Every structure is written in structure tokens, then in C-alpha cells.
Amino acid sequence: MLAFIIRNIGQRLILLVFISIIAHAIVHLAPGEPSLVDPANPRMKAEDIERIRAAFHLDDPLHVQYFYWMRDLFTGELKSFKDNQPVLKKIWERFLNSVPLFILATLITWCVAFPIGIKAALARGTPFDKSTTFLAYFLISFPGFFLSYILIIYLVQTFDIPVISMRTFGLEDAGTWTRINDRLWHLTLPAIMTAIVGVAVLSRYVRSQMLEVIHHDYIRTARAKGLSEDAVIYKHALRNALLPFITMFGLMIPGLISGSVIFEQIFAWPGMGRLGYDAILSRDFPVILTLNFIAAVLTLIGTLVSDVLYALADPRIKF
Amino acid sequence: MPETIIQDELKPHVSPAQERWDIFKRNKMALASGAFLILLFVIALVGKAVTAGTDPLIDPSTVRLTQKLLPPMTPFESGEVAEEDAPLFGIYLLGTDDFGRDLFARMLEGTFVSLTVGFVAVGISMTVGIFLGGLAGYYGRVKFGFLTIDTLIMRAVDIMLCFPTFFLILTVVALLPPSIYNIMIVIGLTSWMQTTRLVRADFLALRDQDFVIAARSQAIPEWRIIFLHCVPNAMAPVLVSATIGVATAILTESALSFLGFGVQPPDATWGNILADGRTLIFDAPWLTFIPGITILFVVLAFNLCGEGLREAFNPKLRQTR
């Protein structure tokens, strides 16, 4: 077991090195540099651009720049091109804002998708199955921001739900309870929007996994030996159907960061996605690269944890 | 000729293609979606024919500043605007936008562009995916240094899966000069991983089959065995994921347009009509709802059609019939 984990960590560290090299190469080889963001600015003279390029090491060869990035990242001294703030501190602040959104969206996704998927698989071919299938495809096919706009207009007009930013401006002196309540209401709509696509996709997977398992011989055996239907479904079938979802956990992390770009933009949520978007607009290479790097680290940790959990949960897997 | 008779009796009564078509037909929604998509291709071609060129039949970029934000079905009045700028049939079927451009003409032009973005992006990702998946599956055991080719390619897949895809697309599209080709290429090059995995999985089973060994014994070049003998046998899952890939690419393009990095004017796509219309959602709701609902239905049709194909190609469903 320990050898398995150590070997896995080693493989992932090698992958991480390649990921960082590729990300660095993509960002630096593409045309467009921080010094070119505002070429019309009359106060930017040629020598200023020279100075900026020298300060950001943009004139050095790529591998030297990569070395500087890695060194600064691990000594924690990496500074944003835009405002000279430490990158890790900036990202950490935004990360704390994104975490509640991630957690709530993931909770909604898993709590809604599993019951629907299981029910649809058990009631295969019934109107319930057909309508949830259609609904799932309907929600997957909706352009996210279009659906958000419709929901915002409808919900704000009918229920007066706040939709912009994380808190209502001017409530800083209100009681704790009012502030918590306010935060929760602000969280509702972005979390639901982030979760909708997840629910649609995951409920389809759960359904097909359940269908796959139900036709196995051991289910027939369980029925044949006279177990109650509940025991057959929830003890024998569901446990086996759930196994693949352990591995999905790690691969969902990059999706959460990607998906948040659009929704954080719509709901003015100051999270990691918006930080990334702003960094792209201002060619803030250290922030873009570090965000990518952190996403990769989180994904690799996620897949490692799910690999280990899979091995623990499934006795058929040997090391 | 007695041999022919015997062979005819051995032949299955229904060809595989016929069998798949029968299963596909049972799924009414998939069948309707397929018909809708064929109609859409016709519309896209007709739309391209009537809106392209220097002197098109209907010009989607005609600006009529006196006829801004007219609701759908407003008849054209020739008083303030020249007669040759009249919309098709003398009526603004879908209304006009904030420059007085005919939304119907722009949607027609956008149909071809949006579908092209989807198909070219998917074409690129399928080509890369089939090529790499075929190599990984067929030459899996061949050593390349101390690593096998299979390990190399599958680790590349793992690396790509670690990137947050949309964030990566956004980064590259924002850094590159804005161009419709860049968008197609970038979307294509960031979505080949699943195809690679599917093709590789099929090739692992195919490479030891009798027909491959027979082909090898006849000294047929290996690239022919891979691409002409094996690839057609591994196409079923690829076709399904391609259908759904077109849907995803259209959605990705509209999301990029929303952030301002999509296909740039003067090219109209459904995504950028929708993204431009959203600022006028209270004054001219049709500018948001018409492209939005079009995208919804087209993407839905691709998804449902893909689901139908998945069922038709599923060997388990075929046996239980």
C-alpha cells in the first residue's frame, strides 16, 4: 500500500513538471506581452518598455524565465506584473471566496444527481426516465450565461434574491445573523447555476452505471436467494455502481475552476475564475501560470486521493 | 454456382447497418433530431449562398440607422431607407438590432459560421485523437527509449486532462490575435483526449484479431493496416463522441463570445449575436432570445442524435433485440 502511494506520488510529480513546462511555454510563446496591453498610452516611451521587459525578465531565454518563475513560486516571492502584490497571497484570498461556491455547488450536484440517476435506472423506459433524460440534455444544451440571465430576471423580479457580488453593500454594521443570511442568499444563485450542468451530466452517468450493474449475474443471484428488493438495489447494486464515481472526484476539479470563469463573471463573484480572467486581460503571466499550476496540483492530489480510496473501497484491486 | 448459394444462406438476413438504423429509428427523439440537423445543414448552405459574396441577395451587414431595434415581423417601409436595402420578402422576420441590421440575415449567416466552428474543431480533435489513439493502441508494446509509445501518449493525455480546459482555451484565444481559425484550432487541440482513449481501447482488442494478422501476413504496409483496416472498426464510439463534440464546441464558442473573445465582427455567429444582444435584453428581448433558443435547440439536437447513435452502436442492445 505504502509503495503504491509513493510510486503514485512520484509519477504525479513528474507529470507536474511537464505540466508546468507546457503551461509556461504556451503562455510565453503566444504573441502578446504585458508591455503591449496599452500601446496607445502616450506616457509609455520605448525606454519604459525596455525597462519593464528587463524588470520582468521578458528578454531572457525561455528556460531562464521558467527557472525564475519556479524559484520565485517556491520561495513565495512571485509578484504579479500588474500590481506587484505577492501572487500566492492574491490567489489565496480569491480561493477562500471560491471555496464556499465549490462546496455548495458540489453538494447540490451530488445530492440531486444520485437519487435522480438511480430512480431513472430502476424505472427504465417509464415516463420518469424519459423526462429526466430529456431534461438532462435540455440543461446541458443551454448556453450557461443565457440561462443565468433568464433566471436572474425572473428570480430578481419575483423573489427579490440578491445576485451581485458576495454581500450587500452597506450591511457591514448589521447583526451577525443578518450578514450570514445575506451571504447565503448571495451564494444561492451562482451555486445553483454552477451545479445545473453537473447535475445533468452526473445523473446520466449514474443512470448508465446503475443499468450496467443491474444486469450482472450477482444481482440475479441476490434476487434468487430471496433478498428483499431494497437490499438487492441498495446493498448489492448501488455499492458496485458507485465505485467509478470515486475516480470522477479528482477529474472534476479542473472543471470547477474552468466553469467558475463564466459564472463568477456573471454574478460578479470575486473568486479564482475572475482573478484568472482579469489576469488574462492584463497579460499578468505570473498569475495565469500559477493559477494553472495550482489547478494541476489540485487535480493531481484529487486523482491520487481517489485512486487510494478506490483501492480501499474495491477489494478486487491488489497492489 | 453452388458455392454462392451456400454463402448466401450463411449471410445474416439483416446487414449491420440496417440493424443499427432500425435501433436508431426506434428512438423517436433522436430521429427527429437527425431530421432537424439535416434541415439545418440545408439552411446553412442556403444561408451561405444568399449572404456571401460582394453583392449578396440579402446583406447581413446593411446598416439602416433609421430602423433600429424593430420587433420581429415588422414590415419594411421604403420611405427612409433605399429600396435595395430591403430585407428578404420585404419584412423583418426576426426584427433588427441596434444598427438596424436584419436579424434574420445575420442568423442565416451565423448558421454557417457556427456550424463550421463546431465541425472544424471536432474534425481537428478527431484527427489528433484517432492518430494518437491508433498509435498508442497498435504500437503499444514497442519501446521508445525506456518507455513504451503507449505510456508516452497516455501520459500526454493525463497531462492535458489536468488543465482546466476552458481556462486554457480562454488564455490561448486571448493571447493570440483574434481570428475565427484560431478559435477552431484551439478548441480542437484541447478536446482530443477522450477520442484518444476510446480509439486506443478499441485498438487494444483489434490488433490481435485475425483480419489484422492476415493483413500483416500479406505484407501490407502498417499505416494501411492502422488507418484503412483498423480505424473503420473503431469508428462507432468516435462517431458518438464527435456528434456530442460539435454541440460542446458551439457552446464553447458562445461562452467565449460572452467574455469578448469569440468570433469577431463582421463574422456573425449565434454566440456573438447572443452576447451582443444581452445588453439590450429589456429593450429588445428578441436579440437575446432568438439566438439563445436557436443555440439551445441545435445543441440539444446534436446531443439527442448522439444519444441515439450511442444506442444504435451498443452491441448489448443489438443482442437483446
XYZ file of C-alpha atoms in Angstrom:
640
model
C 0.000 0.000 0.000
C 2.708 2.470 1.020
C 4.793 1.549 -2.012
C 1.736 2.098 -4.222
C 1.187 5.585 -2.783
C 4.856 6.542 -3.043
C 5.087 5.319 -6.643
C 1.939 7.296 -7.477
C 3.242 10.464 -5.865
C 6.485 10.086 -7.818
C 4.647 9.669 -11.142
C 2.499 12.682 -10.392
C 5.494 14.876 -9.539
C 6.993 14.052 -12.943
C 3.671 14.880 -14.611
C 3.564 18.163 -12.688
C 6.986 19.178 -14.013
C 5.819 18.533 -17.592
C 2.554 20.397 -16.991
C 4.393 23.438 -15.688
C 6.792 23.394 -18.654
C 3.935 23.125 -21.163
C 1.869 25.841 -19.452
C 4.897 28.127 -19.337
C 5.693 27.503 -22.989
C 2.086 28.101 -24.138
C 1.768 31.378 -22.263
C 5.175 32.719 -23.264
C 5.218 31.585 -26.896
C 1.849 33.127 -27.715
C 2.141 36.663 -29.031
C 1.002 39.466 -26.751
C 3.054 40.706 -23.842
C 2.357 42.770 -20.733
C 4.134 45.711 -22.334
C 1.726 45.603 -25.288
C -1.518 45.873 -23.328
C -1.739 49.633 -23.632
C 0.386 50.688 -26.651
C -1.654 53.874 -27.145
C -0.643 55.233 -23.751
C 1.447 58.345 -24.592
C 3.357 58.113 -21.317
C 4.852 54.747 -22.361
C 8.093 55.507 -24.147
C 10.345 52.994 -25.837
C 12.813 53.081 -22.946
C 9.964 52.463 -20.452
C 9.027 49.347 -22.362
C 12.683 48.296 -22.322
C 12.761 48.835 -18.560
C 9.561 46.853 -17.997
C 10.792 43.998 -20.155
C 14.061 43.885 -18.229
C 12.286 44.021 -14.861
C 10.002 41.121 -15.777
C 12.906 39.104 -17.299
C 10.998 39.054 -20.608
C 14.227 39.381 -22.609
C 15.806 36.257 -21.156
C 15.596 32.880 -22.913
C 12.516 30.785 -22.116
C 14.244 28.248 -19.914
C 15.769 31.021 -17.804
C 12.334 32.602 -17.410
C 10.963 29.212 -16.402
C 13.695 28.916 -13.803
C 12.887 32.383 -12.394
C 9.177 31.512 -12.221
C 9.795 28.234 -10.373
C 12.314 29.822 -7.992
C 10.009 32.721 -7.119
C 6.993 30.432 -6.808
C 8.653 28.153 -4.282
C 10.280 30.933 -2.278
C 6.881 32.654 -2.216
C 8.286 35.817 -3.759
C 6.434 35.658 -7.040
C 4.942 39.092 -7.732
C 2.069 39.966 -10.039
C 3.071 42.040 -13.090
C 0.008 44.207 -12.633
C 0.146 45.486 -9.067
C 3.324 43.960 -7.651
C 1.357 42.047 -4.979
C 2.564 38.564 -3.999
C 0.759 36.130 -6.329
C 0.193 33.422 -3.740
C -1.492 35.856 -1.349
C -3.771 37.157 -4.120
C -4.751 33.657 -5.179
C -5.273 32.511 -1.589
C -7.713 35.390 -0.915
C -9.699 34.569 -4.048
C -9.502 30.854 -3.281
C -11.205 31.442 0.080
C -14.032 33.214 -1.787
C -14.380 30.391 -4.310
C -14.374 27.552 -1.778
C -17.941 28.072 -0.447
C -19.176 28.203 -4.044
C -17.290 24.981 -4.978
C -18.523 23.137 -1.904
C -22.158 24.175 -2.195
C -22.243 23.500 -5.949
C -20.641 20.075 -5.485
C -23.050 19.211 -2.667
C -26.079 20.207 -4.757
C -24.717 18.262 -7.739
C -24.147 15.002 -5.846
C -27.269 15.201 -3.667
C -29.584 15.805 -6.628
C -27.873 13.747 -9.336
C -27.631 10.430 -7.459
C -31.297 9.983 -6.453
C -32.450 11.049 -9.931
C -29.975 8.787 -11.704
C -30.786 5.749 -9.560
C -34.530 6.271 -9.849
C -34.255 6.700 -13.633
C -32.226 3.491 -13.971
C -34.662 1.463 -11.862
C -37.647 2.853 -13.725
C -36.084 2.391 -17.141
C -38.387 3.230 -20.025
C -41.065 4.858 -17.847
C -42.175 8.476 -18.309
C -39.962 9.453 -15.338
C -36.873 8.037 -17.033
C -37.695 9.611 -20.372
C -38.493 13.024 -18.926
C -35.343 13.165 -16.761
C -33.257 12.079 -19.760
C -34.759 14.835 -21.860
C -34.428 17.381 -19.049
C -30.774 16.462 -18.550
C -29.995 17.006 -22.243
C -32.059 20.194 -22.206
C -29.973 21.626 -19.349
C -26.656 20.510 -20.875
C -27.616 22.247 -24.127
C -28.447 25.612 -22.539
C -25.695 28.215 -23.016
C -24.822 28.859 -19.341
C -24.897 32.616 -19.414
C -28.190 32.735 -21.335
C -29.888 30.558 -18.700
C -28.352 32.724 -15.950
C -29.762 35.888 -17.479
C -33.244 34.387 -17.744
C -33.064 33.136 -14.146
C -31.704 36.450 -12.866
C -34.504 38.429 -14.496
C -37.169 36.021 -13.292
C -35.890 35.495 -9.736
C -34.991 39.102 -9.044
C -38.392 40.270 -10.209
C -40.379 37.618 -8.317
C -38.382 36.784 -5.188
C -36.034 39.729 -4.860
C -32.969 37.477 -4.481
C -29.691 39.417 -4.478
C -27.472 38.354 -7.364
C -24.472 40.675 -7.483
C -21.208 40.077 -5.614
C -20.826 38.295 -2.267
C -22.627 40.657 0.109
C -25.000 43.590 0.063
C -23.184 46.896 0.188
C -23.781 48.779 3.444
C -24.636 45.775 5.627
C -21.244 45.736 7.373
C -22.668 47.029 10.670
C -25.711 44.739 10.698
C -26.049 41.825 13.127
C -24.203 38.569 12.548
C -27.368 36.708 11.653
C -28.385 39.265 9.018
C -24.941 39.105 7.461
C -24.848 35.311 7.342
C -28.304 35.285 5.833
C -27.241 37.854 3.266
C -24.174 35.809 2.332
C -26.249 32.666 1.888
C -28.719 34.404 -0.400
C -25.887 35.771 -2.494
C -24.454 32.262 -2.725
C -27.694 30.612 -3.848
C -27.960 31.530 -7.496
C -24.276 31.173 -8.517
C -24.143 27.791 -6.777
C -27.316 26.575 -8.480
C -26.054 27.736 -11.874
C -22.690 26.023 -11.369
C -24.462 22.871 -10.225
C -27.036 22.610 -13.031
C -24.720 21.240 -15.715
C -23.082 18.983 -13.127
C -26.448 17.543 -12.108
C -27.398 16.883 -15.729
C -24.119 15.157 -16.630
C -23.709 13.203 -13.397
C -27.299 11.907 -13.305
C -26.756 10.436 -16.803
C -23.568 8.696 -15.636
C -25.265 7.351 -12.517
C -28.118 6.006 -14.618
C -25.855 4.212 -17.096
C -23.647 2.818 -14.304
C -26.702 1.533 -12.453
C -28.061 -0.083 -15.653
C -24.674 -1.689 -16.264
C -24.554 -3.216 -12.782
C -28.171 -4.363 -12.606
C -27.634 -6.858 -15.432
C -24.772 -8.665 -13.693
C -25.087 -12.242 -12.515
C -24.599 -11.462 -8.832
C -27.723 -9.295 -8.845
C -29.708 -12.228 -10.221
C -28.131 -14.421 -7.529
C -29.069 -11.929 -4.837
C -32.663 -11.900 -6.052
C -32.696 -15.693 -6.411
C -31.685 -16.247 -2.809
C -34.735 -14.236 -1.736
C -33.255 -10.925 -0.612
C -35.658 -8.019 -0.388
C -35.618 -5.670 -3.378
C -34.213 -2.850 -1.214
C -31.279 -4.979 -0.115
C -30.589 -6.021 -3.714
C -30.654 -2.462 -5.029
C -29.012 -0.503 -2.245
C -26.580 -3.072 -0.823
C -25.530 -5.077 -3.861
C -26.162 -2.943 -6.931
C -25.604 0.584 -5.680
C -22.305 -0.134 -3.943
C -20.834 -1.536 -7.140
C -22.324 1.211 -9.266
C -20.779 3.852 -7.010
C -17.192 2.636 -7.451
C -16.379 4.533 -10.682
C -17.592 7.787 -9.125
C -14.737 7.764 -6.647
C -12.377 8.324 -9.581
C -14.545 11.094 -11.006
C -13.927 13.210 -7.914
C -10.386 14.184 -8.869
C -11.169 14.873 -12.507
C -13.982 17.242 -11.540
C -11.603 19.789 -10.006
C -10.347 21.432 -13.240
C -13.980 21.669 -14.363
C -14.864 23.600 -11.240
C -12.147 26.169 -11.920
C -12.982 26.399 -15.641
C -16.714 26.650 -15.064
C -16.309 29.358 -12.486
C -14.852 31.807 -15.043
C -18.240 32.402 -16.679
C -20.432 32.304 -13.592
C -18.150 34.415 -11.414
C -18.147 36.946 -14.224
C -21.961 36.997 -14.427
C -22.552 37.206 -10.684
C -19.552 39.494 -10.003
C -18.227 36.897 -7.549
C -14.641 37.765 -6.573
C -13.262 34.230 -6.907
C -10.423 32.433 -8.692
C -12.154 32.370 -12.073
C -12.455 36.133 -12.192
C -8.907 36.552 -10.983
C -7.819 34.389 -13.906
C -9.954 36.312 -16.381
C -8.582 39.669 -15.185
C -5.051 38.268 -15.319
C -5.596 37.145 -18.920
C -6.884 40.586 -19.883
C -3.822 42.319 -18.437
C -1.332 39.633 -19.595
C -0.396 39.049 -15.958
C 1.739 35.964 -16.727
C 2.705 35.001 -13.140
C -0.953 34.898 -12.054
C -2.113 32.948 -15.140
C 0.729 30.439 -14.796
C 0.325 29.989 -11.059
C -3.450 29.518 -11.353
C -2.861 26.808 -13.968
C -0.202 25.247 -11.783
C -2.454 25.237 -8.709
C -5.324 23.759 -10.730
C -2.971 20.980 -11.874
C -1.721 20.357 -8.325
C -5.301 20.180 -7.009
C -6.279 17.786 -9.814
C -3.294 15.535 -9.193
C -3.986 15.459 -5.442
C -7.649 14.764 -6.224
C -6.845 11.850 -8.538
C -4.306 10.479 -6.047
C -6.844 10.538 -3.218
C -9.484 8.945 -5.413
C -7.045 6.234 -6.602
C -6.247 5.365 -2.995
C -9.922 5.444 -1.994
C -10.769 3.247 -4.977
C -8.178 0.727 -3.895
C -9.544 0.783 -0.343
C -13.181 0.530 -1.433
C -12.748 -2.225 -4.014
C -11.215 -5.389 -2.534
C -10.683 -6.774 -6.046
C -7.822 -4.315 -6.624
C -4.464 -5.580 -5.483
C -1.221 -3.679 -5.242
C -22.880 -21.954 -58.887
C -23.346 -23.982 -55.731
C -20.753 -22.111 -53.591
C -22.553 -18.808 -53.967
C -25.805 -20.339 -52.814
C -24.210 -21.695 -49.660
C -22.596 -18.352 -48.925
C -25.896 -16.559 -49.379
C -27.543 -18.829 -46.845
C -24.789 -18.160 -44.325
C -25.131 -14.446 -44.677
C -27.117 -12.765 -41.880
C -30.535 -11.664 -43.036
C -30.058 -8.105 -41.840
C -26.884 -6.180 -42.532
C -25.238 -4.458 -39.551
C -26.012 -1.043 -40.990
C -29.680 -1.973 -41.415
C -29.769 -3.280 -37.847
C -28.295 -0.072 -36.454
C -30.685 2.037 -38.458
C -33.613 0.018 -37.031
C -32.455 0.673 -33.462
C -31.845 4.352 -34.216
C -35.342 4.637 -35.704
C -36.985 3.371 -32.504
C -35.702 6.418 -30.630
C -38.191 8.992 -31.893
C -36.403 11.995 -30.379
C -33.093 11.017 -31.974
C -34.802 10.503 -35.332
C -36.492 13.917 -35.125
C -33.168 15.483 -34.108
C -31.428 13.869 -37.057
C -34.051 15.206 -39.459
C -33.769 18.645 -37.836
C -29.982 18.615 -38.254
C -30.210 17.656 -41.929
C -32.650 20.546 -42.408
C -30.177 22.777 -40.562
C -27.329 21.800 -42.910
C -29.529 22.749 -45.868
C -30.355 26.073 -44.196
C -26.665 26.690 -43.508
C -25.725 26.068 -47.157
C -28.609 28.179 -48.481
C -27.736 30.869 -45.941
C -24.125 30.861 -47.076
C -25.222 31.086 -50.713
C -27.563 34.053 -50.214
C -25.430 36.065 -47.765
C -21.897 35.572 -49.123
C -20.081 37.353 -51.919
C -19.750 41.002 -52.846
C -23.352 41.512 -53.925
C -25.414 39.057 -51.872
C -29.137 38.526 -52.239
C -29.649 39.664 -48.660
C -26.810 41.506 -46.945
C -26.487 40.826 -43.214
C -24.236 43.847 -42.704
C -26.508 46.508 -44.208
C -26.811 49.258 -41.585
C -30.144 51.111 -41.514
C -29.851 53.644 -38.708
C -33.475 54.777 -39.005
C -34.767 51.234 -38.452
C -33.083 50.280 -35.186
C -34.493 47.714 -32.748
C -37.653 46.866 -34.671
C -39.516 43.865 -33.223
C -39.926 40.683 -35.310
C -42.437 40.664 -38.170
C -42.234 44.420 -38.756
C -42.995 45.163 -42.414
C -40.371 47.118 -44.330
C -41.244 50.691 -45.315
C -39.213 52.150 -48.123
C -39.585 55.813 -47.123
C -36.348 56.413 -45.213
C -34.215 53.539 -46.493
C -33.216 52.788 -50.067
C -35.223 50.097 -51.816
C -32.181 47.873 -52.466
C -31.573 47.645 -48.699
C -34.941 45.963 -48.165
C -34.873 42.676 -46.203
C -35.987 39.389 -47.721
C -39.729 39.286 -48.552
C -39.989 42.958 -47.518
C -40.410 42.068 -43.841
C -38.057 41.935 -40.853
C -38.874 38.329 -39.973
C -36.822 38.362 -36.755
C -36.556 42.095 -36.174
C -33.489 44.331 -36.354
C -30.593 45.007 -33.985
C -29.137 48.239 -32.630
C -27.559 49.088 -36.009
C -30.746 48.367 -37.923
C -29.240 45.170 -39.353
C -31.729 42.447 -40.279
C -31.504 39.775 -37.581
C -32.845 37.101 -39.945
C -29.990 37.699 -42.379
C -27.460 37.699 -39.561
C -28.818 34.448 -38.120
C -28.629 32.877 -41.590
C -25.012 33.953 -41.961
C -24.290 32.794 -38.404
C -25.708 29.324 -39.071
C -22.913 28.517 -41.494
C -20.183 30.094 -39.357
C -21.340 28.455 -36.100
C -21.610 25.022 -37.692
C -18.198 25.485 -39.350
C -16.638 26.313 -35.970
C -18.223 23.191 -34.497
C -17.296 20.843 -37.343
C -13.737 22.069 -37.937
C -12.960 21.999 -34.201
C -14.324 18.462 -33.934
C -12.532 17.468 -37.148
C -9.218 18.575 -35.661
C -9.793 16.837 -32.343
C -10.939 13.624 -34.098
C -7.887 13.612 -36.393
C -5.474 14.079 -33.499
C -7.425 11.655 -31.324
C -7.605 8.871 -33.938
C -3.956 9.296 -34.881
C -2.601 9.241 -31.325
C -5.096 6.626 -30.128
C -4.258 4.402 -33.101
C -0.520 4.705 -32.482
C -0.904 4.069 -28.749
C -3.123 1.056 -29.290
C -1.345 -0.537 -32.258
C 2.283 0.100 -31.308
C 1.532 -0.121 -27.578
C 4.286 -2.609 -26.814
C 7.017 -1.011 -28.920
C 9.730 0.513 -26.756
C 10.856 4.041 -27.381
C 13.908 4.519 -25.225
C 12.886 3.079 -21.870
C 9.190 3.976 -22.249
C 6.618 2.358 -24.493
C 4.791 4.529 -27.041
C 1.589 3.689 -25.224
C 2.929 5.120 -21.952
C 4.162 8.270 -23.655
C 0.848 9.023 -25.362
C -1.335 8.150 -22.397
C 0.788 10.320 -20.076
C 0.293 13.166 -22.570
C -3.454 12.556 -22.238
C -3.131 12.689 -18.434
C -1.240 15.963 -18.675
C -3.899 17.517 -20.892
C -6.674 16.343 -18.547
C -5.043 18.249 -15.675
C -5.502 21.607 -17.386
C -8.727 23.464 -16.685
C -9.910 23.244 -20.327
C -11.994 26.382 -20.653
C -9.405 28.461 -18.806
C -6.709 27.140 -21.148
C -8.817 27.900 -24.252
C -9.510 31.377 -22.918
C -5.820 32.032 -22.207
C -4.660 30.959 -25.651
C -7.502 32.664 -27.549
C -6.941 35.886 -25.605
C -3.202 35.879 -26.249
C -3.429 35.010 -29.952
C -4.628 37.603 -32.459
C -8.443 37.343 -32.729
C -9.357 35.119 -35.666
C -12.022 32.531 -36.315
C -9.373 29.961 -37.335
C -7.528 30.322 -34.043
C -10.734 29.621 -32.138
C -11.442 26.456 -34.140
C -7.855 25.212 -33.792
C -7.649 25.935 -30.082
C -10.975 24.271 -29.296
C -9.910 21.289 -31.422
C -6.487 20.918 -29.850
C -7.863 20.969 -26.301
C -10.519 18.285 -26.746
C -8.832 15.263 -28.352
C -8.199 13.321 -25.138
C -11.434 11.380 -24.952
C -11.207 10.248 -28.586
C -7.641 9.061 -27.997
C -8.775 6.971 -25.043
C -11.715 5.467 -26.962
C -9.669 4.621 -30.074
C -6.836 3.162 -28.013
C -9.244 0.946 -26.083
C -10.685 -0.406 -29.352
C -7.241 -0.898 -30.913
C -6.030 -2.962 -27.956
C -8.693 -5.508 -28.866
C -8.347 -5.081 -32.640
C -4.587 -5.517 -33.007
C -4.682 -9.230 -32.250
C -7.736 -10.049 -34.348
C -7.463 -12.477 -37.240
C -8.079 -9.944 -40.004
C -5.201 -7.798 -38.746
C -2.856 -10.776 -38.617
C -3.998 -11.759 -42.111
C -3.288 -8.271 -43.384
C 0.120 -8.319 -41.745
C 0.948 -11.670 -43.316
C 0.326 -10.140 -46.745
C 2.975 -7.508 -46.022
C 0.502 -4.677 -46.260
C 2.194 -1.503 -45.005
C 1.443 -0.833 -41.352
C -0.029 2.630 -41.917
C -2.579 0.965 -44.241
C -3.420 -1.643 -41.612
C -3.882 1.047 -38.984
C -5.846 3.599 -40.954
C -7.684 1.505 -43.554
C -8.250 -1.781 -41.705
C -8.452 -0.919 -38.016
C -9.775 2.651 -37.848
C -13.099 1.868 -39.590
C -13.685 -0.822 -36.958
C -13.064 1.648 -34.133
C -15.265 4.403 -35.545
C -18.516 3.744 -33.655
C -17.622 5.350 -30.292
C -15.698 8.077 -32.119
C -18.769 8.988 -34.153
C -20.860 9.315 -30.990
C -18.298 11.483 -29.235
C -17.896 13.586 -32.408
C -21.626 14.321 -32.524
C -21.592 15.462 -28.918
C -18.288 17.282 -29.541
C -19.920 19.539 -32.161
C -22.517 20.522 -29.554
C -19.819 21.276 -26.986
C -17.790 23.326 -29.469
C -20.813 25.504 -30.334
C -21.420 26.101 -26.607
C -17.727 26.876 -26.015
C -17.755 29.406 -28.839
C -20.796 31.142 -27.338
C -19.150 31.231 -23.902
C -16.016 32.756 -25.457
C -18.207 35.341 -27.201
C -19.778 36.179 -23.855
C -16.334 37.022 -22.469
C -15.491 39.018 -25.592
C -13.027 36.543 -27.121
C -15.312 34.744 -29.547
C -15.550 35.119 -33.313
C -15.085 38.834 -34.014
C -17.291 41.070 -36.198
C -18.010 41.289 -39.098
C -18.420 37.471 -38.965
C -21.728 36.717 -37.263
C -22.162 33.570 -35.179
C -25.074 32.632 -32.944
C -22.731 33.083 -29.996
C -21.726 36.660 -30.733
C -25.264 37.720 -31.739
C -26.400 36.390 -28.345
C -23.506 38.022 -26.490
C -24.078 41.393 -28.190
C -27.821 41.225 -27.650
C -27.672 40.666 -23.910
C -27.036 44.338 -23.084
C -30.372 45.151 -24.739
C -32.311 42.342 -23.066
C -35.017 44.702 -21.710
C -35.324 46.914 -24.795
C -35.058 44.239 -27.466
C -35.534 40.792 -25.903
C -35.618 39.129 -29.340
C -31.918 39.891 -29.804
C -31.189 37.612 -26.838
C -33.925 35.041 -27.077
C -33.781 34.196 -30.791
C -30.061 33.281 -30.894
C -30.227 31.800 -27.387
C -33.101 29.469 -28.192
C -31.542 28.601 -31.556
C -28.333 27.510 -29.820
C -30.366 25.598 -27.251
C -32.300 23.642 -29.883
C -29.362 22.940 -32.179
C -27.113 21.772 -29.349
C -29.991 19.712 -27.974
C -30.473 18.113 -31.402
C -26.779 17.181 -31.608
C -26.876 15.717 -28.095
C -30.054 13.687 -28.667
C -28.752 12.479 -32.027
C -25.514 11.416 -30.327
C -27.521 9.518 -27.698
C -29.465 7.753 -30.459
C -26.223 6.784 -32.202
C -24.804 5.517 -28.915
C -27.779 3.196 -28.542
C -27.584 2.095 -32.168
C -23.893 1.187 -31.834
C -24.262 -0.505 -28.467
C -23.690 -4.248 -29.039
C -25.640 -5.154 -25.903
C -28.831 -3.597 -27.236
C -28.335 -5.416 -30.523
C -28.183 -8.840 -28.896
C -31.252 -8.389 -26.698
C -33.393 -7.391 -29.628
